[in-house]
PDB file of C-alpha atoms in Angstrom:
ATOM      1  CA  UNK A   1     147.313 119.707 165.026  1.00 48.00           C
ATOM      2  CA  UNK A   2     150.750 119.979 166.927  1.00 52.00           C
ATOM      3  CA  UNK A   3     149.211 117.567 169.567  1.00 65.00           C
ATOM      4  CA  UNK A   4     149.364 114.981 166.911  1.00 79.00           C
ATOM      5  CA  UNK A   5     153.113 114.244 165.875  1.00 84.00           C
ATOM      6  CA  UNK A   6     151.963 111.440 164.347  1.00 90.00           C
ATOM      7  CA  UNK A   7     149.658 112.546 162.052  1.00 91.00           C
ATOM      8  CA  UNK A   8     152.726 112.977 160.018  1.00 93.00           C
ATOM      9  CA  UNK A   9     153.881 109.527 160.265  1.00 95.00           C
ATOM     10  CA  UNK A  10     150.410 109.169 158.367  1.00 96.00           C
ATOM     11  CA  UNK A  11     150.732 111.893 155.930  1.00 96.00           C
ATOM     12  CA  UNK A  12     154.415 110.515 155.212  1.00 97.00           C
ATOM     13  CA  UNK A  13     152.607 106.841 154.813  1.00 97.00           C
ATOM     14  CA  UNK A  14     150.312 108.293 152.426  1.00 97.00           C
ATOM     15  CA  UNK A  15     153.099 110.483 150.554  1.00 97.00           C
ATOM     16  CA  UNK A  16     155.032 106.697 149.923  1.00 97.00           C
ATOM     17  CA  UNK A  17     151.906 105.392 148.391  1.00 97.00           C
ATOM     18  CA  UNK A  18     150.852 108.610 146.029  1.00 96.00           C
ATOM     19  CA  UNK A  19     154.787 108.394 144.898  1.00 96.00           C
ATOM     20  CA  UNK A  20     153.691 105.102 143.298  1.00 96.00           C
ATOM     21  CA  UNK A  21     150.255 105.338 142.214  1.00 95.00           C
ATOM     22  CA  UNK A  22     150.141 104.240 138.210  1.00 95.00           C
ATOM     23  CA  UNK A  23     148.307 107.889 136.953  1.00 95.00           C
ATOM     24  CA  UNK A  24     150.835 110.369 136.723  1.00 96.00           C
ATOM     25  CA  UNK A  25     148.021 112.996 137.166  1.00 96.00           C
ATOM     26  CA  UNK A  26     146.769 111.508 140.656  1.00 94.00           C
ATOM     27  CA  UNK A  27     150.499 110.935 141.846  1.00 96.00           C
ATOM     28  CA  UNK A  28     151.476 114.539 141.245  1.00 97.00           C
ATOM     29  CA  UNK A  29     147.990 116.000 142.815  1.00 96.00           C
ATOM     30  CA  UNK A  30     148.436 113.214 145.872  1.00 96.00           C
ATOM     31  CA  UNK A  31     152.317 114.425 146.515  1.00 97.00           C
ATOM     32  CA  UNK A  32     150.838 117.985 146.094  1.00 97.00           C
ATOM     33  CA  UNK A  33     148.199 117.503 148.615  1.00 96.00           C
ATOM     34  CA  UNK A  34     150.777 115.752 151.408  1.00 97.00           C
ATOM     35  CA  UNK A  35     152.955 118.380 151.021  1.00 97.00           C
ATOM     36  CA  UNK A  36     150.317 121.591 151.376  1.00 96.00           C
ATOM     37  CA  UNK A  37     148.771 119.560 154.775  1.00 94.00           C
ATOM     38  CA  UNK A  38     152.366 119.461 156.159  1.00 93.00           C
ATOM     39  CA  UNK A  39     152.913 122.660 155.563  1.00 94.00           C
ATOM     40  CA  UNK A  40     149.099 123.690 157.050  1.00 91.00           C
ATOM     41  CA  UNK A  41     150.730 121.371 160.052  1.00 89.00           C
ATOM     42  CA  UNK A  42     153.900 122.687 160.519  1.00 90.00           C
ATOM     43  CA  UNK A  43     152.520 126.225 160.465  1.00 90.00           C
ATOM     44  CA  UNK A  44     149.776 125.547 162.838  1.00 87.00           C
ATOM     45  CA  UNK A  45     147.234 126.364 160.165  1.00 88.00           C
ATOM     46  CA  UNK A  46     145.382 122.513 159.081  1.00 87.00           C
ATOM     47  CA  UNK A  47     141.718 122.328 160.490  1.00 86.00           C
ATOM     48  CA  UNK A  48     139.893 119.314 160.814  1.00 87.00           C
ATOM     49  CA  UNK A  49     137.776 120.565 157.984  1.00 87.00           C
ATOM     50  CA  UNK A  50     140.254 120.773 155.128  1.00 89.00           C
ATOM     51  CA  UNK A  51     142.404 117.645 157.005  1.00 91.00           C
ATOM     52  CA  UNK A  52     138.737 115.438 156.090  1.00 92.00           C
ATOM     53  CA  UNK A  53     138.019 117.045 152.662  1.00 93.00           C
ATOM     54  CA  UNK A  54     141.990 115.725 152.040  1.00 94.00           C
ATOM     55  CA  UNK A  55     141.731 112.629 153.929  1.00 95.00           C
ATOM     56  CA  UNK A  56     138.469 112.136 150.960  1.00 95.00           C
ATOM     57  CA  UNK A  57     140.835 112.974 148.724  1.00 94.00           C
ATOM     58  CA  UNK A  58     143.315 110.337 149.265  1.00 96.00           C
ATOM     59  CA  UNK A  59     140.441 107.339 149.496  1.00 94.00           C
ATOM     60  CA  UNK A  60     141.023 105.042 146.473  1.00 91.00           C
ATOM     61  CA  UNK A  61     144.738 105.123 146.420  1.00 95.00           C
ATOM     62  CA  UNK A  62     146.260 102.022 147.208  1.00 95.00           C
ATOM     63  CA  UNK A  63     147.962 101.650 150.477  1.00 95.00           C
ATOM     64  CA  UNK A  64     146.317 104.314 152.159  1.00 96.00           C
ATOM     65  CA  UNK A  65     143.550 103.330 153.948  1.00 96.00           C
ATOM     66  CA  UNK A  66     144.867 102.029 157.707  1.00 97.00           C
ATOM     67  CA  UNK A  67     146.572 106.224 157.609  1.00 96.00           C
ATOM     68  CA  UNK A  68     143.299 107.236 156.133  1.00 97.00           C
ATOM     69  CA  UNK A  69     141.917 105.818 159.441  1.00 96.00           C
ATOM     70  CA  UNK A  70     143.913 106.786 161.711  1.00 95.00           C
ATOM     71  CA  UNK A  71     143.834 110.566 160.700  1.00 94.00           C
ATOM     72  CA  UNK A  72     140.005 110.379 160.759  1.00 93.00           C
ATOM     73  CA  UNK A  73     140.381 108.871 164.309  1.00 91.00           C
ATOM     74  CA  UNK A  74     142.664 111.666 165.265  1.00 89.00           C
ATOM     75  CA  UNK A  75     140.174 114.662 163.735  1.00 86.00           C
ATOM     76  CA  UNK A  76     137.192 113.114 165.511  1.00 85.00           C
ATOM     77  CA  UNK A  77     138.936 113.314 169.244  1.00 82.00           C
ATOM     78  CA  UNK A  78     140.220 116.696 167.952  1.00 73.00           C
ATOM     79  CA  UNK A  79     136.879 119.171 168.936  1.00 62.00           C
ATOM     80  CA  UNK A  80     138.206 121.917 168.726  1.00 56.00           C
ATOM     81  CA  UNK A  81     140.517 121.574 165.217  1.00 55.00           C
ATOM     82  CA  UNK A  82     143.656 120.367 164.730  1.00 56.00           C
ATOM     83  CA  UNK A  83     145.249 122.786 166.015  1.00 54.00           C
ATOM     84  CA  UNK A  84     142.883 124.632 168.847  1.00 41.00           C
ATOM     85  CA  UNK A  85     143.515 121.866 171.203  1.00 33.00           C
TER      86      UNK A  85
END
């Protein structure tokens, strides 16, 4: 997933919107979330698979969808995995 820098522009888009969600319980398990996939990013470890399961994750919260999107779009060109390109 290195080949997509800005998949963290998305995942720090997403992180804005958990940090004001109205359910304490879905904030904390949204910031939780962001932060796991960054590290899975930063470590070279995210795969497409557990960036989508996420990504279905996130669906719902408000604010999210256009990064929702945009990650999807960047996991479908992505054949190989984030991170096997």
């Amino acid at each position: 997933m290195h080949h997509f820098p800005s998949a963290l522009i998305h995942l720090e888009a997403i992180r804005v919107a958990a940090a004001v969600a109205d359910d304490l319980e879905v904030r904390v398990a949204a910031l939780e979330l962001v932060m796991r996939l960054e590290m899975d990013y930063h470590q070279q470890r995210l795969s497409r698979a557990s960036m989508l399961l996420a990504l279905d994750a996130f669906r719902g919260l408000p604010g999210t969808e256009d990064s929702i999107k945009a990650l999807e779009a960047m996991a479908a060109r992505s054949v190989s995995g984030w991170h096997g390109l």
